[in-house]
Structures are given as C-alpha cells and as structure tokens.
CSV table of C-alpha atoms and ligand atoms in Angstrom, one decimal:
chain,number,residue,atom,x,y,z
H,1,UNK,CA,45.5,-133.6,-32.6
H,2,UNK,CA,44.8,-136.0,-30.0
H,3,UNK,CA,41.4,-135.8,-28.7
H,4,UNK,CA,39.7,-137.8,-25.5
H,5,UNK,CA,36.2,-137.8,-25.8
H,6,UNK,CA,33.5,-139.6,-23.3
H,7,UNK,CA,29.8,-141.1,-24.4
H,8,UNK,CA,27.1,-141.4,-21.4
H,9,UNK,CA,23.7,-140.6,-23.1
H,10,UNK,CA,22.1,-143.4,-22.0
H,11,UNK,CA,23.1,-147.1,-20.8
H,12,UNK,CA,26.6,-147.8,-22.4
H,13,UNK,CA,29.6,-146.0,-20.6
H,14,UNK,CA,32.2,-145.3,-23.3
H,15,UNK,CA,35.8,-143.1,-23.7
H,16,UNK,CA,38.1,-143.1,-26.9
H,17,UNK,CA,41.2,-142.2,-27.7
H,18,UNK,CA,41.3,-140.3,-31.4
H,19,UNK,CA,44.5,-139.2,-32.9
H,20,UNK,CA,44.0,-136.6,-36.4
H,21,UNK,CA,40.4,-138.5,-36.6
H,22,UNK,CA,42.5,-142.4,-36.5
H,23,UNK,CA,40.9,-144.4,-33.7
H,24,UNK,CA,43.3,-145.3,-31.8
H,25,UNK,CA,41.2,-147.4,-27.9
H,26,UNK,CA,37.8,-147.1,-27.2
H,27,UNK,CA,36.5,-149.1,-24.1
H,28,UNK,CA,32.6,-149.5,-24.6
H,29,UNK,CA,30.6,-151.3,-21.7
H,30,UNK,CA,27.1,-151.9,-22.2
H,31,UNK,CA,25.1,-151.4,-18.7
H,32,UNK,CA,23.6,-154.8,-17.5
H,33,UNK,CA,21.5,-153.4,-14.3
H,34,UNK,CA,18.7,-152.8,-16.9
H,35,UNK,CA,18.1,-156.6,-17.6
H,36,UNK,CA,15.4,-157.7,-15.0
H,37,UNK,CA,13.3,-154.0,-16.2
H,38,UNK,CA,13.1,-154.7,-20.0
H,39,UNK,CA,14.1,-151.1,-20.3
H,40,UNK,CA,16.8,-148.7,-19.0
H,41,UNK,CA,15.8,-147.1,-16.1
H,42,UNK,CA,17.4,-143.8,-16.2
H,43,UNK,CA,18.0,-143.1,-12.5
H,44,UNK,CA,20.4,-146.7,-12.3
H,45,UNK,CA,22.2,-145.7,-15.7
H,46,UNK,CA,23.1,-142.2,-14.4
H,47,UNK,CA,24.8,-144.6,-10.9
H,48,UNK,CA,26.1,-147.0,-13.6
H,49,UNK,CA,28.1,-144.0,-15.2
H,50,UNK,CA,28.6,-142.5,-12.3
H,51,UNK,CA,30.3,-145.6,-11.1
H,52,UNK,CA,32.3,-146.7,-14.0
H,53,UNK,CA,33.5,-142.9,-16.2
H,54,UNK,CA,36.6,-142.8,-14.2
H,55,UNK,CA,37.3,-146.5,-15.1
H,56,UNK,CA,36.5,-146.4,-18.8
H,57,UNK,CA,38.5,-143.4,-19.2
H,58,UNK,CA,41.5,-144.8,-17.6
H,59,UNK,CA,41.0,-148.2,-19.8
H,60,UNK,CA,40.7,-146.2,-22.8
H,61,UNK,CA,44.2,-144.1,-21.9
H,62,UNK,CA,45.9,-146.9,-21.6
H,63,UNK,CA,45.0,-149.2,-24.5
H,64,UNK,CA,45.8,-145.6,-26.2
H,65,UNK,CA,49.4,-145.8,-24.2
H,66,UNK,CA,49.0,-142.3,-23.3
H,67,UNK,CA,48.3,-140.0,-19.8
H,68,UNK,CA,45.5,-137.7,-19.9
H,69,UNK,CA,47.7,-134.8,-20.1
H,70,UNK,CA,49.0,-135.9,-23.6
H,71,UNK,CA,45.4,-135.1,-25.0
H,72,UNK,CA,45.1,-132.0,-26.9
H,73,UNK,CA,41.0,-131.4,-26.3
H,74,UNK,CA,38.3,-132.6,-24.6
H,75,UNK,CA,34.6,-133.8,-26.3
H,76,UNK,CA,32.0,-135.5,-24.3
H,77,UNK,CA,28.2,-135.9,-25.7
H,78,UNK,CA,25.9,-133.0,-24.5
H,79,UNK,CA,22.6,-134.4,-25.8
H,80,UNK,CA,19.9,-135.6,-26.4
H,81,UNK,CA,20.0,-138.3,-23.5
H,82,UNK,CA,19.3,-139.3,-19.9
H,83,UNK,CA,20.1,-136.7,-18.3
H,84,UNK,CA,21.3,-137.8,-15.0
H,85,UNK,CA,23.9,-139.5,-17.3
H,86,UNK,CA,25.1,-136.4,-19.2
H,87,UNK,CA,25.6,-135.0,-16.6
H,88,UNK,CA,28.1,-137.7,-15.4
H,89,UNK,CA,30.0,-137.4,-18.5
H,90,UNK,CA,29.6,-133.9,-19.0
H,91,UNK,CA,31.1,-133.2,-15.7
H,92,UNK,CA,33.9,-135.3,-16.3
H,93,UNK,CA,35.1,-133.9,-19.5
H,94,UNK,CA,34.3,-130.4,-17.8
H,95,UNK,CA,36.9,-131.3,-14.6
H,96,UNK,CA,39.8,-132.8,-16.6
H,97,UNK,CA,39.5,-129.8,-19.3
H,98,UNK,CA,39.9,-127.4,-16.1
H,99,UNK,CA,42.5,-129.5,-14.9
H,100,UNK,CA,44.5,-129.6,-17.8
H,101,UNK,CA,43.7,-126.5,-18.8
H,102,UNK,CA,42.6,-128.3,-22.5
H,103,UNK,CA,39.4,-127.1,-24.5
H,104,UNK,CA,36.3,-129.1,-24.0
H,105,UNK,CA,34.0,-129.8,-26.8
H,106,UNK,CA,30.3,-130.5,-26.6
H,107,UNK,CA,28.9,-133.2,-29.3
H,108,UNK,CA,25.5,-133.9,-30.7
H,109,UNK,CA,24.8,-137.5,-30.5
H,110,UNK,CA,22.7,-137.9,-33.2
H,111,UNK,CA,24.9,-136.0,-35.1
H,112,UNK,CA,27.8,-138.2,-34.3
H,113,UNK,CA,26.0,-141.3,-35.4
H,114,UNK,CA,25.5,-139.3,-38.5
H,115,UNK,CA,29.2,-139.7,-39.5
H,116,UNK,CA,30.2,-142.8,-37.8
H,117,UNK,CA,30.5,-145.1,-40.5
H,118,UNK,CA,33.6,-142.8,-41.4
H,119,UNK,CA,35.3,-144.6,-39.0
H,120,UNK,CA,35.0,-147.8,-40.4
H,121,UNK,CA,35.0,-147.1,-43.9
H,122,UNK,CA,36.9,-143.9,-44.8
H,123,UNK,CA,35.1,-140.4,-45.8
H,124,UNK,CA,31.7,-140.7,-47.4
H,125,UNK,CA,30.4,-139.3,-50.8
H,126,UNK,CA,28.1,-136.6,-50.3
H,127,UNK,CA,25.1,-136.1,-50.2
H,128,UNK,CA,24.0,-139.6,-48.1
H,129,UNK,CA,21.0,-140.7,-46.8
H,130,UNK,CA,21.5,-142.3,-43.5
H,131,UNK,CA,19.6,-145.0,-42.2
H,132,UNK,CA,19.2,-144.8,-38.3
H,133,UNK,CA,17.7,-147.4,-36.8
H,134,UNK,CA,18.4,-147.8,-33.0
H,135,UNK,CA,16.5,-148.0,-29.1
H,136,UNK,CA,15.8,-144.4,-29.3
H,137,UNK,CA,16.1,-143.3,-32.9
H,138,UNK,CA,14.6,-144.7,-36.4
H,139,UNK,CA,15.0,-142.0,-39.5
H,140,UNK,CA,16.4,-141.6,-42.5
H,141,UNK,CA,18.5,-138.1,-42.6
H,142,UNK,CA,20.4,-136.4,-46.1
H,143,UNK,CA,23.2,-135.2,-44.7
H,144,UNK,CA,24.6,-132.8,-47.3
H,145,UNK,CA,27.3,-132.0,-45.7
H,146,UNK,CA,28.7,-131.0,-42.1
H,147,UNK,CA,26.1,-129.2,-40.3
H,148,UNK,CA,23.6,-129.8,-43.0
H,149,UNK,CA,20.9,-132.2,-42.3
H,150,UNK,CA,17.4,-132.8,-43.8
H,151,UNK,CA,14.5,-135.2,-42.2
H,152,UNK,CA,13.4,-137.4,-44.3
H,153,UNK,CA,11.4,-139.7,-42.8
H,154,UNK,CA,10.5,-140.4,-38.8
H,155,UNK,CA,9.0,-143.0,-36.7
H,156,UNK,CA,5.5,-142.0,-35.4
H,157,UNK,CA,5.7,-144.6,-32.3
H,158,UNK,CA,8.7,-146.8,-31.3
H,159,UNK,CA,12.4,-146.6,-32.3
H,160,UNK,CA,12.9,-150.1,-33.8
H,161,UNK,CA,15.5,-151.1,-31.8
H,162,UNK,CA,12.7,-150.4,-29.2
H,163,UNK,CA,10.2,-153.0,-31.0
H,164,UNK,CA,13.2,-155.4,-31.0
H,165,UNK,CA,13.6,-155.3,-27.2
H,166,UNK,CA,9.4,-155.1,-26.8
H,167,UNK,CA,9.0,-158.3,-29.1
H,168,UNK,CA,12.4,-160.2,-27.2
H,169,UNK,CA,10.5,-159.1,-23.7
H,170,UNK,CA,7.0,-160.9,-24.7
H,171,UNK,CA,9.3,-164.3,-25.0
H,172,UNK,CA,11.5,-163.9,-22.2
H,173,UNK,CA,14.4,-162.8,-23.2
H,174,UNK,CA,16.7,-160.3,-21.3
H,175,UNK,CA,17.4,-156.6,-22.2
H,176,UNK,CA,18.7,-155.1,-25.0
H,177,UNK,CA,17.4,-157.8,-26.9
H,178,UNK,CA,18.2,-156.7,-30.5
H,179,UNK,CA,21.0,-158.7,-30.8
H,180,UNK,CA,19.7,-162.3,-29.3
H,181,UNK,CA,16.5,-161.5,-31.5
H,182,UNK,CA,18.8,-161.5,-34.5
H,183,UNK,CA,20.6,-164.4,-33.7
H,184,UNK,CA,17.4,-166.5,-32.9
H,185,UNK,CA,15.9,-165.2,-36.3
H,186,UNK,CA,18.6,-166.7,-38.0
H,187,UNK,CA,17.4,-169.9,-37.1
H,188,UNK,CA,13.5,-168.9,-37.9
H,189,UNK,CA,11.0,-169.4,-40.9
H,190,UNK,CA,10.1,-166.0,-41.3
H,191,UNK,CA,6.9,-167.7,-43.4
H,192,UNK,CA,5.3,-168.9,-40.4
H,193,UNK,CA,3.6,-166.3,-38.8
H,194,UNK,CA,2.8,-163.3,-40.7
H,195,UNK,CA,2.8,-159.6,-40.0
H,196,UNK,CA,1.5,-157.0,-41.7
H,197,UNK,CA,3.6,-154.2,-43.6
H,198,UNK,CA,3.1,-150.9,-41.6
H,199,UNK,CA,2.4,-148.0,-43.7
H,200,UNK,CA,2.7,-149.6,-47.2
H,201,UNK,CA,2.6,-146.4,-48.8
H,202,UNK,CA,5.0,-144.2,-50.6
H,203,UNK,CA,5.7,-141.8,-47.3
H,204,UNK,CA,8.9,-142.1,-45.6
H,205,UNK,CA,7.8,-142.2,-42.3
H,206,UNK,CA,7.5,-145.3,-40.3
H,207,UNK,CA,5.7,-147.0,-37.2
H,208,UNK,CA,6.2,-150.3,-34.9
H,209,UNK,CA,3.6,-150.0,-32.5
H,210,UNK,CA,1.3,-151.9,-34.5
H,211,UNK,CA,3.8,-154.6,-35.1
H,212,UNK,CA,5.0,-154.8,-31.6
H,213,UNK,CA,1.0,-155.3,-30.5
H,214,UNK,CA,0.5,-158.1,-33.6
H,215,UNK,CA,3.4,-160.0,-32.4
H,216,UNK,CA,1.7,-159.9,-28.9
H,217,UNK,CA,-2.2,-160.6,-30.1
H,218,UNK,CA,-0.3,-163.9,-32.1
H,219,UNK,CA,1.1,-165.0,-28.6
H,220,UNK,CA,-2.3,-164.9,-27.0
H,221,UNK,CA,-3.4,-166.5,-29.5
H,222,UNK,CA,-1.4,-169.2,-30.1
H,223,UNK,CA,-0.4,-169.4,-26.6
H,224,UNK,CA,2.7,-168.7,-24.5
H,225,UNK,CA,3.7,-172.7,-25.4
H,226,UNK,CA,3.7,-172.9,-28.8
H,227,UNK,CA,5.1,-169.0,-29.0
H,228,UNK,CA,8.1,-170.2,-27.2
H,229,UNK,CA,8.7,-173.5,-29.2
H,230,UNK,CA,8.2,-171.5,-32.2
H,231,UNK,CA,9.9,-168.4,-30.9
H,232,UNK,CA,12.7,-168.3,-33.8
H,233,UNK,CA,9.9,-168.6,-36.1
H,234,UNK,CA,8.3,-165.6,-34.0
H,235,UNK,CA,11.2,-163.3,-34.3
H,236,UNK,CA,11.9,-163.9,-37.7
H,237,UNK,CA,8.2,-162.9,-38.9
H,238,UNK,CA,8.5,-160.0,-36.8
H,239,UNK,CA,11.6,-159.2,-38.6
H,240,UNK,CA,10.9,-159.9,-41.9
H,241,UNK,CA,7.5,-157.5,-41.3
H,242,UNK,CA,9.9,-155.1,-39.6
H,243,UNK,CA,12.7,-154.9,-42.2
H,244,UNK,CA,10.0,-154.9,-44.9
H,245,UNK,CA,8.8,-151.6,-44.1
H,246,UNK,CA,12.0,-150.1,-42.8
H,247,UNK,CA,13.4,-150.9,-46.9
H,248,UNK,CA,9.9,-150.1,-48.5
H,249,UNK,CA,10.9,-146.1,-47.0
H,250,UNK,CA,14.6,-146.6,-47.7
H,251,UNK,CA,13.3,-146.8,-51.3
H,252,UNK,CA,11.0,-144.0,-50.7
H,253,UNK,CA,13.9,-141.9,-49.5
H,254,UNK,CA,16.1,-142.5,-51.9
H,255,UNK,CA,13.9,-141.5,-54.8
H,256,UNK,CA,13.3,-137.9,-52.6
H,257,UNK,CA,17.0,-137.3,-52.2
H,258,UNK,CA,18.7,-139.3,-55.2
H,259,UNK,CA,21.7,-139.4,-52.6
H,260,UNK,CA,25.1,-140.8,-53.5
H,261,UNK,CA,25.5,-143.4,-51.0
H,262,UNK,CA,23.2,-145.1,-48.4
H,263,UNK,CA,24.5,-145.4,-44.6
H,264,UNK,CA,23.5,-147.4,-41.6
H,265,UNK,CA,24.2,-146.3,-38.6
H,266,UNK,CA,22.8,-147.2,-34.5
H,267,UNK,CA,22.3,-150.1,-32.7
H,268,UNK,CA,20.0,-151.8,-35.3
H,269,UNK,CA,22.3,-150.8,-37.9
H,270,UNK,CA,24.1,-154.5,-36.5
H,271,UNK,CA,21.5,-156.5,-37.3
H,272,UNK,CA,22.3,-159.1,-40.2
H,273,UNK,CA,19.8,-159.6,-41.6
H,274,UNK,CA,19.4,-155.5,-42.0
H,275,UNK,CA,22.8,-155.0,-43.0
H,276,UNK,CA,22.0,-157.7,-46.0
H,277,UNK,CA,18.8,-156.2,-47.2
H,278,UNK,CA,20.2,-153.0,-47.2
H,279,UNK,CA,23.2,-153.7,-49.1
H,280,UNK,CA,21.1,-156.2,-51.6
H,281,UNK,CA,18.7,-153.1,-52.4
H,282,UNK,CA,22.0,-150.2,-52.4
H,283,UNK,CA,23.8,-152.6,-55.0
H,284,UNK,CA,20.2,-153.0,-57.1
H,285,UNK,CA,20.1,-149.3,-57.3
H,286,UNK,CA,23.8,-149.2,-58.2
H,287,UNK,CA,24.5,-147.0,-55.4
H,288,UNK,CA,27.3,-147.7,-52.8
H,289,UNK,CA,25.9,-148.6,-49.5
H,290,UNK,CA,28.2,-148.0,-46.6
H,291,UNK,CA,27.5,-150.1,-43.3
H,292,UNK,CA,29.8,-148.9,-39.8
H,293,UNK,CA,32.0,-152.4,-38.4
H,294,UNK,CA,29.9,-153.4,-35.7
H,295,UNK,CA,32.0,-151.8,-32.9
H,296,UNK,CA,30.6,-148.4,-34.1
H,297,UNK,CA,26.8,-148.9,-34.5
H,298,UNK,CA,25.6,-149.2,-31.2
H,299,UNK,CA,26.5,-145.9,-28.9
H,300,UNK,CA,30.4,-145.6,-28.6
H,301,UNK,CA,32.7,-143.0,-27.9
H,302,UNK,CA,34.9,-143.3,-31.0
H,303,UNK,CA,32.2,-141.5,-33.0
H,304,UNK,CA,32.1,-138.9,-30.5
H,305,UNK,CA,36.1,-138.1,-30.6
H,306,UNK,CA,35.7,-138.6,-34.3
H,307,UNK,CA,32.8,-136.1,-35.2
H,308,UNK,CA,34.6,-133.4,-32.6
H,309,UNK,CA,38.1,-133.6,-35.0
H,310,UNK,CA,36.3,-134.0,-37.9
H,311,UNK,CA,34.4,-130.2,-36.5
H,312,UNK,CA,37.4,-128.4,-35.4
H,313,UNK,CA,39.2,-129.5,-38.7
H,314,UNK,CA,36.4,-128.0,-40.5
H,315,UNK,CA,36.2,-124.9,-38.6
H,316,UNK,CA,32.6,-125.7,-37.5
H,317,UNK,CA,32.8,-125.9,-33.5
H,318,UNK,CA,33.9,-123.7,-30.8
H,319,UNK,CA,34.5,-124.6,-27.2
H,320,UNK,CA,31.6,-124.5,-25.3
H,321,UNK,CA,29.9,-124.2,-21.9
H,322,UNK,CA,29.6,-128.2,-21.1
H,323,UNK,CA,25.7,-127.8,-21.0
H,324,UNK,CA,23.7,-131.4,-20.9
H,325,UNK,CA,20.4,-130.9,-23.2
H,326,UNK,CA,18.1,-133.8,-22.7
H,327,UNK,CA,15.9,-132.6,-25.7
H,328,UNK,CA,18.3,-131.0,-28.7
H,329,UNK,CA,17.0,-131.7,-32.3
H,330,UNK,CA,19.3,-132.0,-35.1
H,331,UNK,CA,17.6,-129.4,-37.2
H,332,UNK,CA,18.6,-127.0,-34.2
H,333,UNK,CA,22.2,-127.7,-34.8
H,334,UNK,CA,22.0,-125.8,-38.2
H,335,UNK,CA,20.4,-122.8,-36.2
H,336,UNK,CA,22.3,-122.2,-33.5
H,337,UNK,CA,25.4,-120.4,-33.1
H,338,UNK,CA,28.0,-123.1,-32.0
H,339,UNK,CA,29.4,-120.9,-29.2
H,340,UNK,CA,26.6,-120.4,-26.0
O,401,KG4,O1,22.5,-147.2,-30.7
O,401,KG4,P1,22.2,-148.0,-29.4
O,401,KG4,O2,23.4,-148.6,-28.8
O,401,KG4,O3,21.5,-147.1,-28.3
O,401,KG4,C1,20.5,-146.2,-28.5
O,401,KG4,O4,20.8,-145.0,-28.8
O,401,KG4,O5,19.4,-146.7,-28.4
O,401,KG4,O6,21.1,-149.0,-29.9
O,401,KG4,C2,20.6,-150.0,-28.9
O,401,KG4,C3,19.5,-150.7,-29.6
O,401,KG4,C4,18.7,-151.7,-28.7
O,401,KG4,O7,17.4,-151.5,-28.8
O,401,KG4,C5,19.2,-153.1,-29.1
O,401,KG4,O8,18.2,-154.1,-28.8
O,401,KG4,C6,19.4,-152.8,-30.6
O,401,KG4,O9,20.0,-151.5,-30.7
O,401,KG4,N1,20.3,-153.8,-31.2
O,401,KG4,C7,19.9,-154.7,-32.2
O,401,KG4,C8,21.0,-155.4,-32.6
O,401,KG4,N2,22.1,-155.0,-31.8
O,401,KG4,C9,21.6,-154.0,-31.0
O,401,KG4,N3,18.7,-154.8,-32.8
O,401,KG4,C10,18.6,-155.7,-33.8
O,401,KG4,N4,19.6,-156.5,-34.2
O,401,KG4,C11,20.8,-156.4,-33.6
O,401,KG4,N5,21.8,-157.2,-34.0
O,402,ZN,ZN1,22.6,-143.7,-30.1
C-alpha cells in the first residue's frame, strides 16, 4: 500500500511518500515569510502553501522514484489548523484523488503526532502517555490504543513552543525560535537568573504565561544590555524553569495513568535539553521512554501517511469528504463516526 499524504496546518509545507507504513521521502520546508512578525501570520502561510504544494509533492515523488499514479490512496491533514492552509492541502489531495480516481483520506493532526514516534522507533507498547510539547499544543495524552485517547493534563495559556518563540523575540532573535533558544541555552548557566516553577502542585495541567512575562520583567530590569550579553544565561533560566514544570506534571501523569512507555512528540519534543530530562526521569522510573528522530517532531507529512496506513490497516478509517476543520478536538475523534 503505497500512500501519498500532504501536511499544511500551519507554516511548514510537507508531502511523504509511505510504503506498508516504511517511510520511504518526505520533503519538509519550514515557511520563512513569518520571521520579521514573531509569529505566523496565517493569511501569508496559506500563499506560502499555496505557492509551494505542487512543488513539495513533486520533490517528495521523486526522492520516492515513483509518479503519482503509482500511489494507492490519498491522506492530507484536515485539522485543527490555519485554515486558509488546509484548505491548500485539502484541495490538493481532493484533485489528484479525483484525478486518479484513488481514495482520499482525511487525518487528525494531533492525532498523527500521537503516533509519530512509530516512525522512528518501531510500534509502541500500550498504553503511553505522550508528551506534546509544540507552538500550538502542550499536553500530556494516554493513548490506549488507536482511537482511544484520554487528556491528562493541558496548558491554561501558551503552548511552550509558543513561550520559546515569545522569550527568543524579547532578545532578538528571528521566528521559530525554539531551536536557536536551545542551542544558545547550551551555552547558558541556567543558575543565573531564576524563574519561578509554575503550578508546583500535583495537577497535571500547565502554564507559561507567567514565565514568558518574568523573563520579560528581568529584562526591564536588568536592561536590554546586560539581557543581551547574558542572553544564554537568559534562555537557559527560562528553560530550566520551563522544563522544570513541564517534568514536575510528567511525574504527575505518570502516577494517574501508570502507562508503559513515555513519548515525546512536536516541535519541542527536539529540544535537547527536553529530550535528556525526559529520558533521565523515564529510565529512573524504569519505564521505556521513546523520543521521535528529529525529522518527525516538528509538523511533517511522514506522520500524516503513517497514521492514515496504520488506520486503514486497522480498519478504523473510511474515505471521507476532504472537509478542512479549523477547530476538531481529539476527544471528538472517539465520537464521531469516521465516515461524514
Ligand atoms: O510541531 P511544530 O513544528 O508546529 C506546531 O504545531 O506548532 O512546532 C513548532 C514549535 C515552535 O514553537 C518552535 O520554536 C519549537 O517548536 N521548537 C523548539 C525546538 N525546535 C522547534 N523549541 C525548543 N527547542 C527546540 N529545539
Ligand atoms: Zn503540530
């Protein structure tokens, strides 16, 4: 089963090639018309894809070494997202189904992030909590199985990768900034400024707001000079405060759902220093800790073609109506019939 399957939620254009759920191209471009706006500005992301589907697709074909009409299906992210960009890659997926007269397949991203570590590091003991940390999303999920998913814990404010590229904009730096944050922390004494652990309690929901506006009240108060000589020692209190809390409700959720493994997945789920405290506390519980190869944490299409075989193997999708749904929660995936 060879399946094509297109990611345009929000600012990276993506297409993938999977063959019976074996990666075998994906062609991921992270949008850079964002940068001067510290944000993505959903109106130029919808252009960007608009602009660039065709190529991506064509990229990812031919890495794969196939034409399009060697594919066997169709799946293309329906939600939640921008949705001037679904619709760019919903109405892609929906034309070349037509045209080649293959089933299309609409996938959940969240849901797809969800299972991505699969890709990387081969089917994953059930039940898992999933740590998803990324711009848009920071939760911890049990996924009991396919289709099956339980909330645990939510942020009340900002996604952390959203903190991440708030704290990166107060010093200058250009969006996303999760990754130049991480490689700047490296560098940092994490000692010098500190940060107070938000919600140091036993819940297992979190919140960066407050961090975000302590890291600004220290630059005013230090000054923009010293903030940017001292910037790696910035970053790396904000991260150690950040990472704090973000394993203080890992802990918490692990004693709710006693799960046998612990999974990072989203654009976050990159971060060093993460992926070592993560793994640290998964091995001090004795409980295997599975973190996705870095290709696959951030938004990608690979996880999109991957959770659409790993469906129809499982008998759990249908073809659908290519409808974009900016606003779908997970827990309405369980609900809902899976043909519209
Ligand atoms: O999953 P993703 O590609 O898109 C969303 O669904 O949001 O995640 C993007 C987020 C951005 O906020 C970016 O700054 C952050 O992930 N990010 C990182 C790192 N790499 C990407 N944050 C911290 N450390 C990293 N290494
Ligand atoms: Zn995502």
């Amino acid at each position: 089963m060879l399946i094509l399957a297109i990611e345009s939620s929000c600012d990276e254009n993506s297409a993938a090639v999977i063959v019976d759920g074996r990666l075998l191209a994906v062609e991921t471009r992270t949008q850079t018309v964002h940068q001067p706006y510290g944000g993505v500005v959903p109106e130029l992301a919808g252009r960007s894809h608009l602009e660039l589907v065709d190529e991506v697709v064509q990229s990812a074909l031919k890495t794969a070494q196939i034409q399009a009409r060697d594919v066997d299906a169709i799946a293309a992210t329906a939600g939640p997202g921008l949705i001037g960009s679904l619709l760019v890659g919903l109405n892609y997926a929906r034309g070349l189904s037509n045209a080649l007269s293959r089933p299309f397949y609409a996938i959940h991203h969240v849901e797809a992030h969800l299972w991505s570590a699969e890709l990387s590091e081969g089917l994953l003991p059930l039940p898992f909590l999933v740590l998803l940390v990324s711009g848009g999303h920071s939760q911890l999920i049990r996924v009991d199985r396919l289709r099956c998913y339980h909330i645990i814990g939510s942020t009340l404010d900002d996604a952390l990768g959203e903190a991440y590229d708030k704290v990166g904009k107060l010093l200058g730096l250009s969006f996303p900034c999760g990754a130049e944050v991480d490689r700047l922390a490296q560098r940092g004494d994490a000692c010098r400024y500190r940060f107070p652990t938000a919600m140091n309690d036993s819940s297992t929901n979190l919140s960066f707001s407050g961090l975000k506006t302590a890291v600004a009240y220290k630059i005013r108060d230090i000054g923009i000079e010293e903030a940017v000589t001292y910037k790696c020692d910035l970053f790396a209190s904000f991260q150690d405060a950040a990472l704090t809390a973000v394993l203080l409700k890992t802990k918490a959720a692990v004693q709710t759902v006693m799960p046998k493994a612990i999974v990072a997945a989203g654009g976050v789920a990159a971060n060093s220093e993460l992926r070592a405290r993560l793994k640290a506390f998964a091995d001090k519980q004795c409980i295997p800790c599975f973190l996705p190869s870095i290709q696959f944490c951030g938004d990608n299409a690979a996880m999109i073609g991957y959770l659409a075989w790993k469906l129809l193997v499982n008998d759990e999708i249908t073809t659908l109506r290519p409808l974009a749904k900016p606003r779908w929660p997970l827990e309405q995936l369980m609900s809902e019939t899976t043909s519209e």
